[in-house]
Every structure is written in structure tokens, then in C-alpha cells.
Coordinates of C-alpha atoms in Angstrom, one line a residue:
Chain A
M1 CA 105.7 68.4 97.3
T2 CA 107.8 65.4 96.9
T3 CA 107.7 65.5 93.1
K4 CA 110.4 68.2 93.0
P5 CA 113.8 66.5 93.1
N6 CA 116.3 68.2 95.3
K7 CA 118.7 70.6 93.7
A8 CA 122.0 68.8 94.4
G9 CA 120.6 65.6 92.8
K10 CA 119.5 67.4 89.8
I11 CA 123.0 68.9 89.3
I12 CA 124.6 65.6 89.7
L13 CA 122.2 64.1 87.1
E14 CA 122.8 66.9 84.7
V15 CA 126.6 66.4 84.9
V16 CA 126.2 62.7 84.5
L17 CA 124.0 63.1 81.4
V18 CA 126.3 65.7 79.8
L19 CA 129.3 63.4 80.3
L20 CA 127.3 60.5 78.9
S21 CA 126.4 62.5 75.8
L22 CA 130.2 63.4 75.3
L23 CA 131.1 59.8 75.5
F24 CA 128.2 59.1 73.1
L25 CA 129.8 61.4 70.6
Y26 CA 133.3 60.3 71.2
P27 CA 133.4 58.1 68.1
L28 CA 132.7 61.0 65.9
F29 CA 135.2 63.0 67.5
L30 CA 137.9 60.2 66.9
A31 CA 136.9 60.2 63.2
V32 CA 137.5 64.0 63.0
I33 CA 140.9 64.1 64.8
N34 CA 142.2 61.2 62.8
S35 CA 141.2 62.8 59.5
L36 CA 143.7 65.5 60.5
K37 CA 146.7 63.1 61.2
S38 CA 149.3 61.6 58.9
F39 CA 149.3 57.8 58.3
G40 CA 152.1 57.3 60.8
E41 CA 150.2 59.2 63.5
V42 CA 147.1 57.2 63.0
M43 CA 149.0 53.9 63.3
T44 CA 150.9 54.9 66.4
D45 CA 148.0 56.3 68.5
V46 CA 144.4 56.8 67.4
I47 CA 143.2 58.6 70.5
A48 CA 146.0 61.2 70.6
L49 CA 145.2 64.6 69.3
P50 CA 147.0 65.5 66.1
K51 CA 150.3 67.3 66.6
H52 CA 149.5 70.1 64.2
I53 CA 146.3 70.7 62.4
N54 CA 146.9 69.7 58.8
F55 CA 144.3 69.6 56.1
S56 CA 146.3 67.8 53.4
N57 CA 144.1 64.6 53.7
Y58 CA 141.1 66.8 52.9
A59 CA 142.9 68.5 49.9
Y60 CA 143.8 64.9 48.6
V61 CA 140.3 63.4 49.1
W62 CA 138.6 66.5 47.7
E63 CA 140.7 66.2 44.5
F64 CA 140.5 62.4 44.4
I65 CA 136.8 61.9 44.5
N66 CA 135.9 65.2 42.8
Y67 CA 134.0 66.4 45.8
P68 CA 132.2 69.4 44.2
R69 CA 130.9 67.1 41.4
L70 CA 129.5 64.6 44.1
F71 CA 128.1 67.4 46.1
L72 CA 126.2 68.6 43.1
N73 CA 125.1 65.1 42.3
N74 CA 123.6 64.7 45.8
F75 CA 122.0 68.1 45.4
I76 CA 120.3 67.4 42.1
I77 CA 119.0 63.9 43.3
T78 CA 117.7 65.3 46.6
G79 CA 116.3 68.4 45.0
V80 CA 114.6 66.7 42.1
G81 CA 113.2 64.0 44.4
L82 CA 111.8 66.4 46.9
L83 CA 110.2 68.7 44.6
G84 CA 108.4 65.8 42.8
I85 CA 107.3 64.1 46.0
V86 CA 105.9 67.2 47.4
F87 CA 104.1 68.2 44.3
I88 CA 102.5 65.0 43.1
S89 CA 101.7 63.8 46.7
S90 CA 100.1 66.9 47.8
I91 CA 97.7 67.3 44.8
A92 CA 96.9 63.6 44.9
A93 CA 96.3 63.4 48.7
Y94 CA 94.1 66.5 48.5
K95 CA 91.9 65.2 45.7
L96 CA 91.7 61.8 47.3
A97 CA 90.7 63.2 50.7
R98 CA 88.1 65.5 49.2
T99 CA 86.4 63.0 46.8
K100 CA 84.2 60.7 48.7
T101 CA 83.7 57.8 46.3
R102 CA 84.7 54.1 46.5
W103 CA 87.2 54.7 43.7
S104 CA 89.1 57.3 45.7
G105 CA 89.3 54.9 48.7
V106 CA 90.7 52.2 46.5
L107 CA 93.3 54.5 45.1
Y108 CA 94.2 55.8 48.4
F109 CA 94.9 52.3 49.6
L110 CA 97.0 51.6 46.5
C111 CA 99.0 54.7 47.2
I112 CA 99.9 53.8 50.8
M113 CA 100.1 50.0 50.6
P114 CA 103.8 50.0 49.2
M115 CA 104.9 51.2 52.6
L116 CA 104.9 47.6 53.6
I117 CA 107.0 46.4 50.7
P118 CA 110.7 46.1 51.7
F119 CA 113.0 47.5 49.1
Q120 CA 115.2 44.4 49.1
S121 CA 112.2 42.5 47.8
I122 CA 112.0 44.6 44.7
M123 CA 115.6 45.8 44.3
L124 CA 116.4 43.8 41.2
T125 CA 113.2 44.5 39.4
V126 CA 113.4 48.2 40.2
L127 CA 116.7 48.2 38.5
Q128 CA 115.4 46.5 35.5
T129 CA 112.4 48.9 35.3
A130 CA 114.6 51.9 35.5
K131 CA 116.9 50.5 32.8
S132 CA 114.1 49.9 30.4
L133 CA 113.0 53.4 31.0
N134 CA 116.4 54.8 30.4
M135 CA 116.5 56.2 34.0
S136 CA 119.6 54.3 35.3
E137 CA 123.2 55.8 35.4
S138 CA 121.7 59.3 35.7
T139 CA 121.3 61.6 38.7
W140 CA 118.1 63.0 37.2
G141 CA 116.7 59.6 36.6
L142 CA 117.5 58.5 40.1
G143 CA 115.8 61.8 41.5
L144 CA 112.8 60.9 39.4
L145 CA 112.6 57.5 40.8
Y146 CA 112.5 58.8 44.3
W147 CA 109.0 60.3 43.4
G148 CA 107.4 57.0 43.6
F149 CA 109.4 55.8 46.5
G150 CA 108.7 58.8 48.6
A151 CA 105.0 59.2 47.6
P152 CA 103.4 56.6 49.8
L153 CA 104.4 58.1 53.1
A154 CA 103.8 61.8 51.7
V155 CA 100.4 60.8 50.4
F156 CA 99.6 59.3 53.9
I157 CA 100.7 62.2 55.9
Y158 CA 99.1 64.9 53.5
H159 CA 95.9 62.9 53.4
G160 CA 95.5 62.8 57.1
F161 CA 96.1 66.5 57.3
V162 CA 93.8 67.6 54.5
K163 CA 91.0 65.8 56.2
G164 CA 91.3 68.3 59.0
I165 CA 90.8 71.3 56.7
P166 CA 87.2 72.2 56.5
A167 CA 85.8 71.7 52.9
E168 CA 84.0 75.1 53.3
I169 CA 87.2 76.8 52.5
D170 CA 87.2 75.0 49.1
E171 CA 83.6 75.9 48.5
S172 CA 84.1 79.7 49.2
A173 CA 87.1 79.9 47.0
T174 CA 85.2 78.0 44.3
I175 CA 82.4 80.7 44.6
D176 CA 85.0 83.4 44.2
G177 CA 85.9 81.8 40.9
A178 CA 88.8 79.8 41.6
S179 CA 89.0 76.2 40.5
G180 CA 91.5 73.3 40.0
F181 CA 95.1 74.1 40.5
R182 CA 94.4 77.7 41.2
L183 CA 92.3 76.7 44.3
F184 CA 94.9 74.2 45.4
F185 CA 98.0 76.4 45.1
S186 CA 96.6 79.8 46.4
V187 CA 94.4 78.3 49.1
I188 CA 95.1 74.8 50.2
F189 CA 98.9 74.4 49.7
P190 CA 99.7 77.4 52.0
L191 CA 97.6 75.7 54.7
L192 CA 99.7 72.6 54.4
K193 CA 103.0 74.4 55.2
S194 CA 103.7 72.5 58.4
V195 CA 103.2 69.2 56.9
T196 CA 105.3 70.0 53.8
T197 CA 108.2 71.0 56.3
T198 CA 107.9 67.6 57.9
I199 CA 107.9 65.7 54.6
V200 CA 110.8 67.8 53.4
I201 CA 112.9 67.1 56.5
I202 CA 112.2 63.4 56.5
D203 CA 112.9 62.9 52.8
V204 CA 116.0 65.1 52.8
M205 CA 117.6 63.0 55.4
W206 CA 116.5 59.8 53.7
I207 CA 117.5 60.6 50.0
W208 CA 120.7 62.5 51.0
N209 CA 122.0 59.4 52.9
D210 CA 120.4 56.6 50.9
F211 CA 122.7 53.9 49.9
L212 CA 121.3 50.8 48.3
L213 CA 119.3 52.6 45.5
P214 CA 122.1 54.7 44.4
L215 CA 124.4 51.8 44.6
L216 CA 122.3 49.9 42.1
M217 CA 121.3 52.9 40.0
V218 CA 124.3 55.3 39.7
N219 CA 127.4 53.4 40.8
G220 CA 128.5 52.8 37.2
S221 CA 130.4 56.0 36.5
P222 CA 132.4 58.3 38.8
S223 CA 130.5 61.4 37.4
T224 CA 127.1 60.1 38.8
K225 CA 128.1 58.9 42.2
T226 CA 126.8 60.2 45.5
L227 CA 128.9 61.3 48.5
T228 CA 128.0 58.0 50.4
L229 CA 128.8 56.0 47.4
A230 CA 132.2 57.5 46.8
A231 CA 133.0 57.2 50.4
Y232 CA 132.1 53.6 50.3
T233 CA 134.2 52.8 47.2
F234 CA 137.0 54.9 48.4
V235 CA 137.4 52.8 51.6
G236 CA 137.3 49.7 49.4
Q237 CA 140.2 51.0 47.6
Y238 CA 142.2 52.3 50.5
T239 CA 141.3 49.8 53.2
S240 CA 144.5 50.4 55.3
D241 CA 144.8 54.1 54.7
W242 CA 142.6 55.0 57.6
Q243 CA 143.6 58.7 57.6
Y244 CA 142.1 59.1 54.1
A245 CA 139.1 56.8 54.9
M246 CA 138.3 58.9 57.9
T247 CA 138.7 62.2 55.9
A248 CA 136.2 60.8 53.3
M249 CA 133.8 59.9 56.1
V250 CA 133.9 63.4 57.6
M251 CA 133.5 65.1 54.3
A252 CA 130.5 62.8 53.5
V253 CA 128.7 63.6 56.7
L254 CA 129.7 67.3 57.2
P255 CA 126.8 68.7 55.0
S256 CA 124.2 66.7 57.1
I257 CA 125.8 68.0 60.4
I258 CA 125.9 71.5 59.3
V259 CA 122.4 71.5 58.1
F260 CA 121.3 69.8 61.3
I261 CA 123.0 72.3 63.5
F262 CA 121.1 75.2 61.8
L263 CA 117.7 73.5 61.5
Q264 CA 117.8 71.4 64.6
K265 CA 114.5 72.5 66.0
Y266 CA 112.6 71.9 62.7
I267 CA 114.3 68.6 62.2
V268 CA 113.3 67.2 65.5
K269 CA 109.8 68.5 65.3
G270 CA 109.5 67.3 61.7
V271 CA 110.6 63.8 62.6
V272 CA 108.3 63.7 65.6
A273 CA 105.3 64.7 63.5
G274 CA 106.2 62.5 60.7
A275 CA 106.6 59.4 63.1
V276 CA 103.5 60.1 65.0
K277 CA 101.5 60.4 61.8
G278 CA 103.2 57.7 60.1
Chain B
M1 CA 71.2 67.7 31.4
L2 CA 74.1 68.4 29.0
K3 CA 75.5 71.0 31.2
T4 CA 75.6 68.7 34.4
L5 CA 77.2 66.1 32.2
G6 CA 79.8 68.5 31.1
R7 CA 80.5 69.4 34.9
Q8 CA 80.7 65.8 35.8
W9 CA 83.3 65.2 33.2
R10 CA 85.3 68.2 34.1
E11 CA 85.4 67.0 37.7
R12 CA 86.6 63.6 36.5
L13 CA 89.2 65.0 34.3
E14 CA 90.4 67.2 37.2
F15 CA 90.5 64.1 39.6
G16 CA 92.5 62.3 36.9
I17 CA 95.0 65.2 36.5
F18 CA 95.5 65.4 40.3
T19 CA 95.9 61.8 41.0
L20 CA 97.5 60.1 37.9
P21 CA 101.1 61.4 38.4
V22 CA 101.4 59.8 41.8
L23 CA 99.8 56.6 40.6
I24 CA 102.2 56.4 37.6
C25 CA 105.2 57.0 39.9
I26 CA 104.1 54.5 42.5
A27 CA 103.3 51.9 39.8
V28 CA 106.9 52.4 38.3
A29 CA 108.6 52.3 41.8
F30 CA 106.5 49.4 43.3
Y31 CA 103.8 47.7 41.5
I32 CA 105.6 46.9 38.2
P33 CA 108.6 45.7 39.9
F34 CA 106.6 43.7 42.5
A35 CA 104.7 41.9 39.7
M36 CA 108.1 41.1 38.1
T37 CA 109.4 39.9 41.3
I38 CA 106.5 37.5 41.5
R39 CA 107.2 36.2 38.1
Y40 CA 111.0 36.0 38.6
S41 CA 110.5 34.1 41.7
M42 CA 109.1 31.2 39.7
T43 CA 112.1 31.0 37.3
K44 CA 115.7 30.0 37.0
W45 CA 117.7 32.9 35.6
N46 CA 121.2 34.0 35.8
G47 CA 120.5 37.4 34.3
I48 CA 122.4 36.7 31.1
A49 CA 120.2 34.2 29.3
K50 CA 117.6 36.0 27.2
H51 CA 114.6 34.2 28.7
P52 CA 114.3 33.1 32.2
K53 CA 113.4 29.4 32.5
F54 CA 109.9 28.8 34.2
I55 CA 110.3 26.3 37.1
G56 CA 107.1 26.8 39.1
L57 CA 107.7 26.7 42.9
D58 CA 111.0 24.9 42.9
N59 CA 112.8 27.9 44.2
F60 CA 110.6 27.9 47.2
R61 CA 110.9 24.2 47.7
Q62 CA 114.7 24.6 47.6
I63 CA 114.8 27.4 50.1
F64 CA 112.6 25.6 52.7
S65 CA 114.1 22.2 52.1
G66 CA 117.5 23.1 53.4
D67 CA 119.3 26.4 52.3
T68 CA 121.7 26.9 55.2
N69 CA 122.5 30.4 54.0
F70 CA 118.9 31.3 54.2
S71 CA 118.1 29.6 57.4
N72 CA 121.3 31.1 59.1
A73 CA 120.4 34.6 57.8
A74 CA 116.9 34.3 58.9
W75 CA 118.0 33.2 62.4
F76 CA 120.5 36.0 62.5
T77 CA 117.7 38.6 61.4
I78 CA 115.2 37.2 64.2
K79 CA 117.8 37.4 66.9
Y80 CA 118.9 40.8 65.8
A81 CA 115.3 42.1 65.4
I82 CA 114.0 40.9 68.9
L83 CA 117.2 42.4 70.7
Y84 CA 117.2 45.6 68.8
I85 CA 113.5 46.2 69.3
V86 CA 113.6 45.4 73.2
I87 CA 116.9 47.1 74.0
I88 CA 116.4 50.3 71.9
N89 CA 112.9 50.9 73.3
V90 CA 113.9 50.3 76.9
L91 CA 117.0 52.5 76.6
A92 CA 115.1 55.2 74.8
I93 CA 112.4 55.3 77.4
L94 CA 114.8 55.4 80.3
L95 CA 116.8 58.2 78.6
A96 CA 113.6 60.1 77.7
V97 CA 112.4 60.1 81.2
L98 CA 115.7 61.5 82.4
L99 CA 115.7 64.1 79.7
D100 CA 112.1 65.1 80.4
M101 CA 113.0 66.5 83.8
K102 CA 113.7 70.1 83.2
L103 CA 117.5 70.4 83.0
K104 CA 119.4 73.2 81.7
S105 CA 121.3 71.4 79.0
T106 CA 118.2 69.5 77.7
S107 CA 118.4 71.0 74.2
W108 CA 122.1 70.1 73.9
L109 CA 121.5 66.6 75.2
R110 CA 118.8 66.0 72.7
A111 CA 120.9 67.2 69.8
A112 CA 123.8 65.1 71.0
F113 CA 121.9 61.9 71.1
F114 CA 120.2 62.7 67.8
I115 CA 123.3 63.5 65.7
P116 CA 124.3 60.0 64.7
Y117 CA 120.7 59.5 63.3
I118 CA 121.4 62.0 60.6
L119 CA 124.4 60.1 59.4
S120 CA 124.3 57.5 56.7
L121 CA 124.4 53.9 58.1
V122 CA 127.2 52.9 55.7
I123 CA 129.5 55.7 56.9
V124 CA 128.6 55.0 60.5
G125 CA 129.6 51.4 59.9
F126 CA 132.9 52.4 58.5
I127 CA 133.7 54.9 61.4
W128 CA 133.0 52.2 63.9
K129 CA 135.0 49.6 61.9
F130 CA 138.0 52.0 62.3
I131 CA 137.3 52.3 66.0
F132 CA 137.1 48.6 66.5
M133 CA 140.2 47.8 64.4
Q134 CA 142.5 50.7 65.3
G135 CA 141.0 52.7 68.1
F136 CA 140.4 49.9 70.5
N137 CA 144.2 49.2 70.4
S138 CA 144.9 52.7 71.6
L139 CA 142.1 52.7 74.1
G140 CA 143.3 49.4 75.5
E141 CA 146.9 50.5 75.8
S142 CA 145.9 53.8 77.6
T143 CA 143.3 52.2 80.0
G144 CA 144.7 48.7 80.4
W145 CA 141.1 47.3 80.1
S146 CA 141.0 43.8 78.5
I147 CA 137.6 44.6 76.9
F148 CA 139.4 46.6 74.3
G149 CA 141.7 43.9 73.4
L150 CA 138.9 41.6 72.2
S151 CA 138.5 40.9 68.5
W152 CA 135.1 42.7 68.2
L153 CA 134.6 42.1 64.6
G154 CA 136.6 38.9 64.3
T155 CA 134.7 36.6 66.6
P156 CA 131.1 35.6 65.6
G157 CA 129.4 36.4 68.9
L158 CA 131.1 39.6 69.4
A159 CA 130.6 40.6 65.7
F160 CA 126.9 40.2 66.3
I161 CA 127.1 42.4 69.5
S162 CA 129.0 45.0 67.6
I163 CA 126.4 45.3 64.8
L164 CA 123.6 45.5 67.3
G165 CA 125.6 48.1 69.4
V166 CA 126.4 50.3 66.3
S167 CA 122.8 50.2 65.0
I168 CA 121.5 51.2 68.5
W169 CA 124.0 53.8 68.8
Q170 CA 123.1 55.2 65.4
S171 CA 119.3 55.3 65.9
I172 CA 118.5 55.7 69.6
G173 CA 118.2 59.4 69.1
F174 CA 115.2 58.9 66.8
Y175 CA 113.4 56.8 69.4
L176 CA 114.3 59.1 72.2
V177 CA 112.7 62.1 70.3
I178 CA 109.5 60.2 70.0
Y179 CA 109.3 59.2 73.6
I180 CA 110.1 62.8 74.7
A181 CA 107.3 64.0 72.6
G182 CA 105.1 61.2 74.1
L183 CA 106.0 62.1 77.7
Q184 CA 105.2 65.7 77.1
S185 CA 101.7 64.9 76.4
V186 CA 101.2 63.0 79.7
P187 CA 99.3 65.5 81.9
E188 CA 101.2 66.9 84.8
D189 CA 98.1 66.7 87.1
L190 CA 97.7 63.0 86.7
K191 CA 101.3 62.5 88.0
E192 CA 100.5 64.9 90.9
A193 CA 97.4 63.1 91.8
A194 CA 99.3 59.9 91.9
T195 CA 101.7 61.5 94.2
V196 CA 99.0 62.7 96.5
D197 CA 97.8 59.2 96.6
G198 CA 101.1 58.2 97.9
A199 CA 102.7 56.6 94.9
G200 CA 106.5 56.6 94.7
P201 CA 108.5 57.6 91.6
L202 CA 108.7 53.9 90.4
R203 CA 105.1 53.1 91.0
R204 CA 104.2 56.5 89.3
F205 CA 106.2 55.4 86.3
F206 CA 104.8 52.1 85.9
S207 CA 101.1 52.9 86.7
V208 CA 100.7 56.4 85.2
T209 CA 103.4 57.3 82.8
L210 CA 104.0 54.0 81.0
P211 CA 100.4 53.2 80.1
L212 CA 99.9 56.8 78.7
L213 CA 103.0 56.2 76.6
A214 CA 101.3 53.3 74.8
P215 CA 100.8 55.3 71.5
S216 CA 104.5 56.2 71.4
I217 CA 105.4 52.6 72.2
T218 CA 103.3 51.3 69.3
I219 CA 105.0 53.7 66.8
S220 CA 108.5 53.1 68.0
V221 CA 108.1 49.2 68.1
F222 CA 106.7 49.4 64.6
M223 CA 109.5 51.5 63.3
A224 CA 112.1 49.4 65.1
L225 CA 110.5 46.2 63.7
T226 CA 110.4 47.4 60.1
N227 CA 113.9 48.8 60.2
S228 CA 115.4 45.8 62.0
I229 CA 114.0 43.2 59.6
K230 CA 115.6 45.0 56.7
V231 CA 119.1 45.5 58.4
F232 CA 121.7 45.7 55.6
D233 CA 123.8 49.0 55.3
V234 CA 125.6 48.7 58.6
I235 CA 126.5 45.1 58.1
L236 CA 127.9 45.7 54.7
S237 CA 130.3 48.3 55.9
L238 CA 131.0 46.9 59.4
T239 CA 131.6 43.2 58.9
G240 CA 130.7 42.5 55.3
G241 CA 128.9 39.4 56.6
G242 CA 132.0 38.0 58.4
P243 CA 133.5 36.4 60.3
G244 CA 133.0 33.2 58.4
G245 CA 129.5 34.3 57.0
T246 CA 128.0 34.6 60.6
T247 CA 126.6 38.0 60.2
Y248 CA 124.5 37.8 57.0
S249 CA 120.9 39.2 57.4
I250 CA 118.1 38.1 55.2
A251 CA 118.3 41.3 53.3
Y252 CA 122.2 40.9 52.8
D253 CA 121.5 37.2 51.8
I254 CA 119.1 38.4 49.1
Y255 CA 121.6 41.0 47.9
R256 CA 124.3 38.4 47.8
D257 CA 122.3 35.8 45.8
T258 CA 121.0 38.4 43.3
F259 CA 123.8 40.6 42.7
Q260 CA 127.0 38.7 43.7
N261 CA 126.0 35.1 42.8
N262 CA 123.7 36.1 39.8
L263 CA 121.0 33.8 41.1
Y264 CA 118.2 36.2 39.9
G265 CA 115.3 33.9 40.1
Y266 CA 116.3 32.2 43.3
G267 CA 117.2 35.6 45.0
T268 CA 113.8 37.0 44.1
A269 CA 112.1 34.1 45.5
K270 CA 113.8 34.8 48.9
A271 CA 112.9 38.5 48.5
L272 CA 109.2 37.4 48.2
I273 CA 109.4 35.4 51.3
L274 CA 110.9 38.4 53.1
F275 CA 107.9 40.5 51.9
L276 CA 105.4 38.1 53.3
A277 CA 107.3 37.8 56.5
V278 CA 107.4 41.6 57.1
L279 CA 103.6 41.8 56.0
V280 CA 102.5 39.1 58.6
V281 CA 104.7 40.4 61.4
T282 CA 103.8 44.0 61.1
I283 CA 100.0 43.3 60.9
I284 CA 100.3 41.1 64.0
Q285 CA 102.3 43.8 65.8
L286 CA 99.9 46.5 65.0
T287 CA 96.8 44.7 66.1
V288 CA 98.3 43.5 69.3
F289 CA 99.6 46.8 70.3
K290 CA 96.6 48.8 69.2
R291 CA 94.3 46.5 71.3
R292 CA 96.5 47.1 74.4
E293 CA 96.5 50.8 73.7
V294 CA 92.6 50.9 73.9
E295 CA 92.7 49.0 77.3
A296 CA 95.3 51.4 78.7

């Protein structure tokens, strides 16, 4: 068969691709090595390796931006956002998919329509709404706000999936005496596990890294900032101290990279499932 | 009769309990702000005065009758979106075809190309700013290539290319993963049949693989379109709109008008125009691509 490429060609191709991928990641490598250098070393030669490994930049940035506090903020915002999105979207999508009336169709449309509204079109008025509800300048408030922003996609994905679960399952559970939330949480929700994973992955990546909404909502006080926001303001203050800037960047992205390394398989799968559905 | 009515009401109540939370949250996040946006777009307001002043459609008239900031930003966004959509999809398909061959390092390669996508765009912008401003000096000295001596963020044309390149670098892994998934659903025997019929690799790609990739192409173009029209974060950290205001996108222009120039009414009017543009363009894109998909 001519479909099988010859062995030597395949090896060359493989080597070329691996080299290409290393070149592709080289910018990140540069960020890491320069975070380990002194100011003088960064200024004289960016591509040289650090003379000795020195974590003093990290100690400085850790202290200066209060890293543990920021990490906790990110954690609260992402956690609150995620739990809410999964909960309210799954129950609503389930009910909307199972109820076959004109109303449920209209409500479903209202739920997913906002996917077409760019955030920049409403950013000012979102901020005002949040202020009047006393939700701004608070990590919990921001987490709550993500419920609405994450819901359209989550409802869309859940809705598509629930339609594929036979309604007989609901009926037999009802005959066994379960109804309402009981039926949903002990029978339906476990069946939705793979979709839930997809939604969790897409939303964690989005909420953890989001910039504009936190900038408008929680940028006022150092105690409510997120990692990305702190890195952003930090660079603003230290425009020429690149060694600190790179350290802040590395510290801001490190959690994402660690999570990615461990959950790589699920993340790639989740993104594919989400994109194909979405 | 009474009993059935009771059941009906119980069902309605349950429907309400299940769906109200999401409806309230979406209303707070989208519909209330959106209604306010429509109202503000017809006012003149600096954010300080107690009551915005109603001026009808004057903002829109002003925007379309010669706001050079807006037309420059719109032109920038259109150029950026078209180039981004074409380049990222072509590159991602090429790379996906290579990675779809069964190589030993496939899983490493996929992870490597995907990593920038998990990073925040603002941070990606800063890392690249450092490389353009500092790193390129060192690279230029050690390689002697004049390409590193250019002012990548300081010249309008090059700054545009830099923004485009950095965005593509950050997100190509996402599109790559979608295309790999698409390629894996192309049946092997179709390709083999084409080979038996005497089709070469190129012919096989264009006549068999590419048409069957149509659903992946629809999704990827849709994602690339919606993301590129809203480009903001990477510009903010990479060039800040410079040099000389040549790299403002529409989203950035709206941000600047509302939050930096305190033109709340005027900025929201632009925001509404952005919404309509996104709506029209995505609807056109989806109908055109879906039609092609059926033919394929």
C-alpha cells in the first residue's frame, strides 16, 4: 500500500515536529529563566541561562502582591462561579428539555441567546447592575455574577445532552416514588457526569484567567484582586524591572500549567466536546 | 378534577423552581444590562451627572458621520479578524494533518501546542512584550539576523503583525485540537478507497478529507470569528493601542470611550453597534457554512 509513509520519512517528520514544538514553547522558557535572574543579568543577556538558580525574585513578588491572598481570591471566585453554573444550569436545562410546551421553548431560547452578546457591549451596565446589587468589590459577588455569564453555554450543552437520555428513566423513577430534586440528583445528574466535566473544564479555564470582568468588578482593593489583575498592575508599576515582571507572570500562570499537566487528557477532551456541542 | 388541578399546579411550581434561578441570573448578567445599554446609547452622560440627558439618535449620527477613532478601530478589527480567521484555520488544519499521522510523540506535541491556550491573554501579551523589547536584542546579537533588530511594537505595520502573531500563537492549540478530533472521525476506508482509485496524497486531502472536515471548519471559523471581533486583552498588554493609536480595536475603543474618557452614553452607542455587527456577521457565517456542509 502506498498509504504507509516510509519509515525514514516518518522519523524526520517526527524530529522536525518536536523541534517545532520546542521553538513554540521557547517564549515561555525565556520567561521562566529570566524570572530567576537579577536585573543586571536580564539587561545584559535575555537568552543566556541564569548563572545560579536564585528564587529571591519569587520571594519578593510573593510578599509584595500577597500571593496566598490572591490565590485564595481566584479560588473563591472560580469555585463559587463553577458550583452555581453547574447547579442552576443543569436543573434548568433538564426541566426545559423535558417539558414540551411553547413556554419552555421560549425560555430555552432566552437562556442561550446571550451567547451572541459581546461582553464589551454591556460591560458598563453590568458594572452598574452589580453595584446596585452590592456585588462589586467582592470576590463572592464576582463569583455569583459568573453564574449568569456561564449559564447560557452550560444550559445549551446540558440541554443537548438531556434530550439524549430516554424519558422512560424519569418515569420509572417516578413510579418508584421519587420526584422533583430527588429524581434529578439521584438519577439524572449522575448520568450527566461527562457533560459536567466538560463544563467544569471550560469554565475553570475561563473564570480563572478572565481579565475584563475582574478589572471592572474587583480591582479597587488589593484584598479582592485576582492573580491576573495583580500581575497586570504589578507590571504597570514596574515597567522596566523585567525580572520582577517575568516572575509575576510565571507565578500567575503556574497554577494553570500544573493543573493542565495533571488533567491534560480530560482538558483536551472537554474542550473538544464543548466546542463541538457549542 | 380537584386532584388533577393540584397535580398541574405542583408541576408548574416544580418547573418554576427548576428554571427560575437560571433565568434570574441570566437576566442580571445580560438582559437588564442590555436594556440599560439601549437606553444609555441614546443619552449624553459623563457618569457623574445625576441624570443622563436624552439626545435620541445623536450618538449614532455622530459615530457614523466621522468618528475617526471608531472607523480606524473598525478597520483594524476587520483586517485583524479576516487574517486571524484565515491564518489560524489553515495552520491548524496543516498541523492537525501532520499530528494525525501516528507518531510516537503525538501526545507530547498536542500538549505542547495547547499550553499557551490555558494562559491568560493579558499575561501572554506581557511575556511577548518582554520578548519583543528585550529578548529580540539578545537574539539579534547572537544570530546576527536583522529581523530581530526591527521595532516590532514601535512601527504601526509591525505592531499589527505582532498582535496577530501573538494571538495566533496563544490560541492555535485550541483549533488544532478541534481539527484533530474532526480528522479522527474521517473513516479510514474512504481514504483507502481513494488511494485504490489512484488518488495521490494531495488529491486525497482535498477531495476526501477536507469535505469531511466541514463540521469542524464551521465550528472553528465560528469561534475564530467571535473571538477576533472582540479582541482586547492581548492589545491592552502588548501595545496599549500604540504606536500612535494604530492598534485600537473596536472593543478597546469602546473601553477607552467609556472608562477612560468618561463618555458613557457615546461609548454604549458604539457598544450597541458592535453587538449588531456581531449578530449579523455570525448569522451570515453560520448559514453559509451550514449550507456548504450539507452539500459536502
